[in-house]
Amino acid sequence: MARITAGVATSHVPAVGRAIDTGQTRNDYWKPMFDGFEFSKKWEESEKPDVVFLVYNDHATAFSLDFIPTFAIGVAEDYAVADEGFGPRPVPHVEGHADLAWHIAASVIQQDFDLTLVNNMAVDHGLTVPLSLMFGQPEAWPCKVIPFAVNVVQYPVPSGRRCYNLGKAIRKAIDSFDEDLNVQIWGTGGMSHQLQGPRAGLINQPWDQAFLSDIVDNPERLIAIPPEDYIREAGSEGIELVMWLIMRGALDDQVTELHRHYHVPASNTAIGHIILKNGK
Amino acid sequence: MTKRPYDDVPGTTVFDERMSRKGYHLNQFCMSLMKPENRERFKADNRAYLDDWKMTEDQKQAVIDRDYNRMLSLGGNIYFLAKIFASDGLSFQYAASTMTGVSEEEYLKMMLAGGRSPDGNRYKHEWEKE
Ligand SMILES: [Fe+2]
């Protein structure tokens, strides 16, 4: 049977991708941020996941304002790397796991979550930057990826509680897949940041630190946070953190924290990263 | 129109339907810049390229002026607007600094010092007192 062995959360800032692609990761500005992912890369080398179920948001890349799915699952065999306005990132293309993706879609829809099914989409920095942070710069990504895109751009966005419960449904689906697979679930985006308007640059370190602690053993507090609190406390783009709750919902109630990293700044953003082993 | 619980956050435009309905064509124009051939045409002549879109004159002028706060107030969403400054070869950090009215160096300094504190920046009334 397939099983979820671990959950990973990480920010997914475009400038981080650019630092990797242009070989800047060892300079004074970036080194402290990238040092926090050294453990993670080594850990992934020994974990060797078969599939990563990767929760991210599309940043007006695959989805324009023509149609805006709240939750979209990629069911394709592969995904192109998007050109976000400065050419595609020089990273390997992303291989999907269509069998598992279709199985999850069928199961989760039967559990009353209406997903949009996507056969063709390019994936942006929201998906490729976490892959780079966790796997470095290989010729090909070492695992298959199921992209799961959440709308956090156009309001209304899904609530934290909805995301958490959706994670539980995804867990059920993966547990019932009839093939021996080591699956990880990643939640990406955040932490506090605001990219727009006169309040741009907002960072709330105490709020982020509390979020990092509670994602481990008190997600019940986090799922009650309404969108306006994310905006006010963590900046308008801090709302991306609801995606971490999908990851957390898919894990056991009890998890083991393996690694944590927090760094300010990466461009406009507070970088947060945590690895949770499923179970105690 | 119904008030929203985030309406009292200062210096922030939440991209709800009030903004989205205003900004549809502006944002769709931004999306077009993800194709290199469109970026070339836009760069060669901003005005001529913009005239192919059903945008308001204000929106077009704000794009030509690269006035991001104005674009936000006219329905632009930051992830869409990012296609404009990406086409210009500029970063999110640069764009954010222009929206806060400080130089990129000053903005970088603020971020290196831990970013803008939420204290005094949570409610509009906190800004009005100053
Ligand atoms: Fe993002």
Short mmCIF file of C-alpha atoms and ligand atoms in Angstrom, two decimals:
data_model
loop_
_atom_site.label_atom_id
_atom_site.label_comp_id
_atom_site.label_asym_id
_atom_site.label_seq_id
_atom_site.Cartn_x
_atom_site.Cartn_y
_atom_site.Cartn_z
CA MET A 1 0.00 0.00 0.00
CA ALA A 2 1.05 3.59 -0.51
CA ARG A 3 1.88 5.47 2.68
CA ILE A 4 2.64 9.05 3.65
CA THR A 5 5.96 8.93 5.47
CA ALA A 6 6.58 12.63 6.02
CA GLY A 7 5.35 16.16 5.57
CA VAL A 8 7.52 19.07 4.49
CA ALA A 9 6.69 22.76 4.61
CA THR A 10 8.74 25.43 2.90
CA SER A 11 8.44 28.92 1.47
CA HIS A 12 8.72 29.23 -2.32
CA VAL A 13 10.11 32.67 -3.18
CA PRO A 14 11.02 33.38 -6.86
CA ALA A 15 14.26 35.15 -5.85
CA VAL A 16 15.38 31.91 -4.17
CA GLY A 17 15.03 30.16 -7.51
CA ARG A 18 17.02 32.90 -9.17
CA ALA A 19 19.78 32.65 -6.54
CA ILE A 20 20.06 28.91 -7.21
CA ASP A 21 19.95 29.26 -10.99
CA THR A 22 22.63 31.96 -11.04
CA GLY A 23 24.96 30.35 -8.47
CA GLN A 24 24.52 32.95 -5.70
CA THR A 25 23.67 30.56 -2.87
CA ARG A 26 27.01 30.95 -1.07
CA ASN A 27 27.15 34.74 -0.94
CA ASP A 28 26.65 36.70 2.30
CA TYR A 29 23.04 37.49 1.55
CA TRP A 30 21.88 33.98 0.69
CA LYS A 31 24.18 31.60 2.58
CA PRO A 32 22.32 31.67 5.94
CA MET A 33 19.06 30.92 4.17
CA PHE A 34 20.42 28.03 2.11
CA ASP A 35 22.37 26.56 5.03
CA GLY A 36 19.03 25.72 6.61
CA PHE A 37 18.29 23.33 3.74
CA GLU A 38 21.54 21.32 3.94
CA PHE A 39 19.99 18.89 6.41
CA SER A 40 16.90 18.60 4.22
CA LYS A 41 18.81 17.67 1.06
CA LYS A 42 20.76 14.95 2.89
CA TRP A 43 17.59 13.70 4.51
CA GLU A 44 15.86 13.41 1.12
CA GLU A 45 18.83 11.45 -0.24
CA SER A 46 18.22 8.77 2.37
CA GLU A 47 14.42 8.96 2.29
CA LYS A 48 14.13 8.50 -1.49
CA PRO A 49 10.42 9.26 -1.83
CA ASP A 50 8.67 7.75 -4.85
CA VAL A 51 6.14 10.54 -5.09
CA VAL A 52 5.78 14.03 -3.68
CA PHE A 53 2.23 15.35 -3.39
CA LEU A 54 3.11 19.01 -3.74
CA VAL A 55 0.64 21.62 -2.51
CA TYR A 56 1.42 25.04 -3.93
CA ASN A 57 -0.33 27.97 -5.52
CA ASP A 58 -0.22 29.07 -9.09
CA HIS A 59 0.90 32.72 -9.28
CA ALA A 60 -1.15 33.81 -12.30
CA THR A 61 0.80 31.39 -14.47
CA ALA A 62 -1.30 28.42 -15.55
CA PHE A 63 -4.53 30.06 -14.38
CA SER A 64 -5.42 33.56 -15.49
CA LEU A 65 -8.65 35.26 -14.46
CA ASP A 66 -10.54 33.26 -17.09
CA PHE A 67 -11.14 30.39 -14.72
CA ILE A 68 -10.01 30.11 -11.14
CA PRO A 69 -10.13 26.67 -9.54
CA THR A 70 -10.08 26.68 -5.74
CA PHE A 71 -8.38 23.27 -5.67
CA ALA A 72 -6.79 21.76 -8.79
CA ILE A 73 -5.00 18.41 -9.00
CA GLY A 74 -2.56 17.60 -11.79
CA VAL A 75 -3.38 14.22 -13.31
CA ALA A 76 -0.93 14.43 -16.23
CA GLU A 77 2.16 12.34 -17.02
CA ASP A 78 4.35 15.43 -17.04
CA TYR A 79 4.44 19.20 -16.64
CA ALA A 80 6.43 21.90 -18.38
CA VAL A 81 8.34 24.50 -16.39
CA ALA A 82 6.62 27.87 -16.87
CA ASP A 83 8.00 31.06 -18.41
CA GLU A 84 6.92 33.62 -15.79
CA GLY A 85 8.15 36.61 -17.73
CA PHE A 86 11.91 36.08 -17.74
CA GLY A 87 12.14 32.68 -19.46
CA PRO A 88 11.60 29.25 -17.84
CA ARG A 89 13.86 28.28 -14.91
CA PRO A 90 16.67 25.96 -16.07
CA VAL A 91 15.38 22.98 -14.09
CA PRO A 92 14.27 19.50 -15.19
CA HIS A 93 10.71 19.06 -16.35
CA VAL A 94 8.36 17.57 -13.79
CA GLU A 95 7.12 14.01 -14.11
CA GLY A 96 3.68 13.28 -12.76
CA HIS A 97 2.20 10.11 -11.29
CA ALA A 98 -1.04 9.85 -13.22
CA ASP A 99 -2.18 6.54 -11.63
CA LEU A 100 -1.97 7.83 -8.10
CA ALA A 101 -3.27 11.28 -9.06
CA TRP A 102 -6.42 9.85 -10.64
CA HIS A 103 -6.91 7.56 -7.67
CA ILE A 104 -6.64 10.52 -5.27
CA ALA A 105 -8.98 12.60 -7.41
CA ALA A 106 -11.62 9.84 -7.43
CA SER A 107 -11.34 9.24 -3.71
CA VAL A 108 -11.27 12.89 -2.62
CA ILE A 109 -14.20 13.84 -4.86
CA GLN A 110 -16.18 10.94 -3.38
CA GLN A 111 -15.32 12.39 0.03
CA ASP A 112 -17.16 15.58 -1.04
CA PHE A 113 -14.25 17.84 -2.04
CA ASP A 114 -14.80 19.09 -5.59
CA LEU A 115 -11.43 19.15 -7.32
CA THR A 116 -10.59 20.55 -10.73
CA LEU A 117 -8.72 17.98 -12.84
CA VAL A 118 -5.82 19.31 -14.87
CA ASN A 119 -4.29 17.48 -17.83
CA ASN A 120 -2.13 20.29 -19.11
CA MET A 121 -0.46 23.04 -17.13
CA ALA A 122 2.93 24.64 -16.76
CA VAL A 123 4.22 24.77 -13.18
CA ASP A 124 5.72 27.96 -11.75
CA HIS A 125 8.18 28.86 -8.97
CA GLY A 126 5.60 27.82 -6.38
CA LEU A 127 6.32 24.22 -7.33
CA THR A 128 9.87 24.28 -8.73
CA VAL A 129 11.56 26.32 -5.98
CA PRO A 130 10.65 23.79 -3.25
CA LEU A 131 11.95 20.98 -5.50
CA SER A 132 15.26 22.86 -5.87
CA LEU A 133 15.50 23.52 -2.13
CA MET A 134 14.90 19.88 -1.21
CA PHE A 135 16.73 18.12 -4.06
CA GLY A 136 19.38 20.60 -5.23
CA GLN A 137 20.25 20.70 -8.91
CA PRO A 138 19.97 17.16 -10.33
CA GLU A 139 19.76 16.27 -14.03
CA ALA A 140 16.29 14.90 -13.39
CA TRP A 141 14.07 15.17 -10.28
CA PRO A 142 14.53 12.02 -8.20
CA CYS A 143 10.79 11.37 -7.79
CA LYS A 144 7.41 11.86 -9.37
CA VAL A 145 5.32 14.84 -8.41
CA ILE A 146 1.58 15.38 -8.13
CA PRO A 147 0.98 19.13 -8.35
CA PHE A 148 -1.91 20.36 -6.25
CA ALA A 149 -2.74 24.02 -6.83
CA VAL A 150 -4.73 26.07 -4.30
CA ASN A 151 -6.24 29.45 -5.13
CA VAL A 152 -4.84 32.04 -2.73
CA VAL A 153 -4.80 34.87 -5.30
CA GLN A 154 -8.46 35.68 -5.96
CA TYR A 155 -10.66 36.16 -2.89
CA PRO A 156 -12.58 34.32 -1.56
CA VAL A 157 -9.80 31.83 -0.78
CA PRO A 158 -10.41 28.53 1.03
CA SER A 159 -10.32 28.61 4.83
CA GLY A 160 -7.60 26.99 6.88
CA ARG A 161 -10.12 24.52 8.27
CA ARG A 162 -11.24 23.50 4.78
CA CYS A 163 -7.61 22.98 3.80
CA TYR A 164 -6.91 20.89 6.89
CA ASN A 165 -9.94 18.67 6.30
CA LEU A 166 -9.00 18.31 2.66
CA GLY A 167 -5.60 17.07 3.85
CA LYS A 168 -7.38 14.37 5.81
CA ALA A 169 -9.28 13.29 2.71
CA ILE A 170 -6.03 13.18 0.70
CA ARG A 171 -4.51 11.01 3.43
CA LYS A 172 -7.39 8.53 3.19
CA ALA A 173 -7.01 8.44 -0.56
CA ILE A 174 -3.27 7.78 -0.51
CA ASP A 175 -3.63 5.12 2.21
CA SER A 176 -6.00 3.19 -0.04
CA PHE A 177 -3.77 3.14 -3.14
CA ASP A 178 -2.82 -0.40 -3.95
CA GLU A 179 0.87 -0.06 -4.71
CA ASP A 180 3.88 0.14 -2.44
CA LEU A 181 4.84 3.81 -2.61
CA ASN A 182 6.74 6.10 -0.30
CA VAL A 183 4.78 9.35 -0.55
CA GLN A 184 5.64 12.71 0.98
CA ILE A 185 3.25 15.62 1.19
CA TRP A 186 4.63 19.13 0.95
CA GLY A 187 2.87 22.36 1.82
CA THR A 188 4.55 25.43 0.37
CA GLY A 189 4.37 29.23 0.44
CA GLY A 190 4.56 31.82 3.22
CA MET A 191 5.65 32.69 5.78
CA SER A 192 4.82 36.32 6.56
CA HIS A 193 5.23 38.58 3.54
CA GLN A 194 3.50 41.37 1.71
CA LEU A 195 4.51 42.13 -1.86
CA GLN A 196 2.15 44.98 -2.62
CA GLY A 197 1.20 48.51 -1.66
CA PRO A 198 2.66 50.96 0.87
CA ARG A 199 2.72 48.23 3.56
CA ALA A 200 4.97 45.93 1.45
CA GLY A 201 7.82 44.38 3.37
CA LEU A 202 5.75 43.41 6.41
CA ILE A 203 7.33 40.58 8.41
CA ASN A 204 5.95 39.21 11.68
CA GLN A 205 8.56 36.98 13.28
CA PRO A 206 6.73 36.14 16.55
CA TRP A 207 3.61 35.21 14.57
CA ASP A 208 5.64 32.99 12.21
CA GLN A 209 7.47 31.31 15.09
CA ALA A 210 4.18 30.51 16.79
CA PHE A 211 2.85 29.10 13.51
CA LEU A 212 5.93 26.89 13.13
CA SER A 213 5.47 25.54 16.65
CA ASP A 214 1.75 24.95 16.37
CA ILE A 215 1.93 23.25 12.98
CA VAL A 216 3.70 20.47 14.91
CA ASP A 217 1.36 19.89 17.83
CA ASN A 218 -1.45 22.42 17.86
CA PRO A 219 -2.88 22.67 14.33
CA GLU A 220 -6.33 23.12 15.90
CA ARG A 221 -5.38 26.71 16.76
CA LEU A 222 -4.12 27.39 13.24
CA ILE A 223 -7.18 26.09 11.41
CA ALA A 224 -9.36 28.65 13.21
CA ILE A 225 -7.38 31.65 11.89
CA PRO A 226 -9.62 33.65 9.50
CA PRO A 227 -8.20 35.14 6.27
CA GLU A 228 -8.27 38.72 7.60
CA ASP A 229 -5.94 37.71 10.44
CA TYR A 230 -3.42 36.32 7.96
CA ILE A 231 -3.60 39.57 6.00
CA ARG A 232 -3.30 41.80 9.06
CA GLU A 233 -0.68 39.80 10.94
CA ALA A 234 1.32 38.01 8.25
CA GLY A 235 0.89 40.35 5.28
CA SER A 236 -1.40 40.03 2.29
CA GLU A 237 0.65 37.19 0.80
CA GLY A 238 0.97 35.43 4.17
CA ILE A 239 -2.38 33.82 3.33
CA GLU A 240 -0.33 31.20 1.44
CA LEU A 241 0.19 29.54 4.82
CA VAL A 242 -3.23 27.88 4.58
CA MET A 243 -1.50 25.47 2.19
CA TRP A 244 0.68 24.19 5.03
CA LEU A 245 -2.55 23.05 6.71
CA ILE A 246 -3.36 20.66 3.84
CA MET A 247 0.02 19.03 4.47
CA ARG A 248 -0.60 18.89 8.22
CA GLY A 249 -4.10 17.46 7.80
CA ALA A 250 -2.67 14.55 5.81
CA LEU A 251 -0.37 13.51 8.67
CA ASP A 252 -1.12 11.64 11.91
CA ASP A 253 -2.33 13.69 14.87
CA GLN A 254 1.05 12.97 16.45
CA VAL A 255 4.13 13.76 14.41
CA THR A 256 7.86 13.99 15.04
CA GLU A 257 9.67 17.18 14.14
CA LEU A 258 12.94 16.35 12.37
CA HIS A 259 14.12 19.78 11.29
CA ARG A 260 13.17 23.45 11.48
CA HIS A 261 14.59 26.55 9.83
CA TYR A 262 13.52 30.19 9.87
CA HIS A 263 15.27 33.07 8.16
CA VAL A 264 14.56 36.73 7.34
CA PRO A 265 14.78 38.03 4.69
CA ALA A 266 14.63 36.33 1.32
CA SER A 267 13.80 39.28 -0.90
CA ASN A 268 10.46 40.38 0.69
CA THR A 269 9.71 37.20 2.57
CA ALA A 270 10.27 35.33 5.83
CA ILE A 271 11.49 31.85 4.95
CA GLY A 272 10.03 29.06 7.04
CA HIS A 273 10.79 25.38 6.69
CA ILE A 274 9.90 22.32 8.75
CA ILE A 275 10.11 18.55 8.27
CA LEU A 276 7.62 16.36 10.08
CA LYS A 277 7.97 12.58 10.22
CA ASN A 278 4.58 10.96 10.19
CA GLY A 279 3.76 9.44 13.58
CA LYS A 280 5.55 9.52 16.93
CA MET B 1 -20.96 47.49 -1.06
CA THR B 2 -20.62 45.11 1.89
CA LYS B 3 -17.74 45.93 4.16
CA ARG B 4 -15.12 43.24 4.54
CA PRO B 5 -13.23 42.35 7.72
CA TYR B 6 -9.94 43.25 5.99
CA ASP B 7 -11.03 46.70 4.79
CA ASP B 8 -9.33 48.36 7.77
CA VAL B 9 -5.84 46.99 7.01
CA PRO B 10 -3.69 49.96 5.92
CA GLY B 11 -1.61 50.15 2.74
CA THR B 12 -3.05 46.90 1.41
CA THR B 13 -5.35 46.03 -1.49
CA VAL B 14 -7.06 42.68 -1.10
CA PHE B 15 -7.83 41.15 -4.47
CA ASP B 16 -11.50 40.39 -4.03
CA GLU B 17 -14.22 40.69 -6.65
CA ARG B 18 -14.40 44.47 -6.22
CA MET B 19 -10.84 44.72 -7.57
CA SER B 20 -10.98 41.74 -9.91
CA ARG B 21 -14.00 43.02 -11.83
CA LYS B 22 -12.27 46.35 -12.41
CA GLY B 23 -8.98 44.78 -13.33
CA TYR B 24 -9.89 41.88 -15.58
CA HIS B 25 -8.48 43.30 -18.82
CA LEU B 26 -5.45 44.86 -17.11
CA ASN B 27 -4.58 41.51 -15.55
CA GLN B 28 -5.18 39.56 -18.74
CA PHE B 29 -2.86 41.96 -20.58
CA CYS B 30 -0.21 41.15 -17.95
CA MET B 31 -0.65 37.42 -18.60
CA SER B 32 0.09 37.97 -22.28
CA LEU B 33 3.64 39.03 -21.32
CA MET B 34 4.49 35.42 -20.50
CA LYS B 35 5.09 34.88 -24.22
CA PRO B 36 8.49 36.15 -25.44
CA GLU B 37 7.09 37.46 -28.75
CA ASN B 38 4.52 39.54 -26.83
CA ARG B 39 7.20 40.89 -24.51
CA GLU B 40 9.15 42.04 -27.57
CA ARG B 41 6.15 43.84 -29.05
CA PHE B 42 5.32 45.43 -25.70
CA LYS B 43 8.89 46.59 -25.16
CA ALA B 44 9.11 48.01 -28.67
CA ASP B 45 6.01 50.18 -28.18
CA ASN B 46 4.11 50.10 -24.86
CA ARG B 47 1.30 52.30 -26.09
CA ALA B 48 0.63 50.42 -29.33
CA TYR B 49 0.62 47.10 -27.51
CA LEU B 50 -1.72 48.38 -24.78
CA ASP B 51 -4.14 49.76 -27.36
CA ASP B 52 -4.94 46.17 -28.37
CA TRP B 53 -6.48 45.61 -24.92
CA LYS B 54 -9.88 46.69 -23.59
CA MET B 55 -8.28 48.62 -20.72
CA THR B 56 -9.25 52.05 -19.45
CA GLU B 57 -7.05 55.00 -20.35
CA ASP B 58 -6.08 55.29 -16.65
CA GLN B 59 -4.96 51.69 -16.58
CA LYS B 60 -2.88 52.09 -19.74
CA GLN B 61 -1.23 55.24 -18.44
CA ALA B 62 -0.46 53.58 -15.09
CA VAL B 63 1.26 50.73 -16.95
CA ILE B 64 3.28 53.14 -19.10
CA ASP B 65 4.27 55.07 -15.95
CA ARG B 66 5.06 51.77 -14.14
CA ASP B 67 2.98 53.17 -11.27
CA TYR B 68 2.29 49.95 -9.40
CA ASN B 69 0.22 51.46 -6.58
CA ARG B 70 -2.01 53.04 -9.21
CA MET B 71 -2.29 49.74 -11.07
CA LEU B 72 -3.29 48.05 -7.79
CA SER B 73 -5.99 50.66 -7.19
CA LEU B 74 -7.30 50.09 -10.74
CA GLY B 75 -7.76 46.36 -10.20
CA GLY B 76 -4.29 44.99 -10.89
CA ASN B 77 -3.18 41.99 -8.87
CA ILE B 78 0.44 41.81 -7.82
CA TYR B 79 1.08 38.34 -9.28
CA PHE B 80 -0.23 39.54 -12.63
CA LEU B 81 1.61 42.86 -12.42
CA ALA B 82 4.77 40.85 -11.75
CA LYS B 83 4.80 39.97 -15.46
CA ILE B 84 5.40 43.66 -16.24
CA PHE B 85 8.43 44.13 -14.01
CA ALA B 86 9.75 40.68 -14.94
CA SER B 87 9.61 41.79 -18.59
CA ASP B 88 11.55 44.89 -17.55
CA GLY B 89 14.15 42.59 -15.96
CA LEU B 90 13.29 43.88 -12.45
CA SER B 91 12.72 41.98 -9.23
CA PHE B 92 9.88 41.76 -6.72
CA GLN B 93 12.16 43.57 -4.29
CA TYR B 94 12.52 46.49 -6.67
CA ALA B 95 8.78 46.61 -7.35
CA ALA B 96 7.97 46.46 -3.64
CA SER B 97 10.34 49.33 -2.93
CA THR B 98 8.65 51.54 -5.54
CA MET B 99 5.26 50.83 -3.91
CA THR B 100 6.52 51.85 -0.48
CA GLY B 101 8.03 55.07 -1.81
CA VAL B 102 11.62 54.42 -0.76
CA SER B 103 14.73 53.61 -2.77
CA GLU B 104 15.61 49.96 -3.35
CA GLU B 105 18.67 50.38 -1.07
CA GLU B 106 16.54 51.74 1.76
CA TYR B 107 14.02 48.97 1.27
CA LEU B 108 16.77 46.34 1.28
CA LYS B 109 18.09 47.82 4.52
CA MET B 110 14.65 47.58 6.12
CA MET B 111 14.33 43.93 5.05
CA LEU B 112 17.81 43.06 6.33
CA ALA B 113 16.84 44.60 9.66
CA GLY B 114 13.89 42.18 9.90
CA GLY B 115 11.30 43.81 7.67
CA ARG B 116 8.41 46.15 8.42
CA SER B 117 7.04 45.49 11.90
CA PRO B 118 3.32 44.78 12.19
CA ASP B 119 3.25 47.15 15.18
CA GLY B 120 1.52 50.35 14.12
CA ASN B 121 0.68 48.74 10.75
CA ARG B 122 -2.35 46.62 11.57
CA TYR B 123 -5.20 49.15 11.32
CA LYS B 124 -5.90 52.16 9.14
CA HIS B 125 -6.53 54.33 12.20
CA GLU B 126 -2.93 53.70 13.28
CA TRP B 127 -1.75 55.33 10.04
CA GLU B 128 -4.19 58.22 10.23
CA LYS B 129 -2.89 59.37 13.62
CA GLU B 130 0.50 60.26 12.18
FE FE C 1 3.75 32.14 -3.49
#
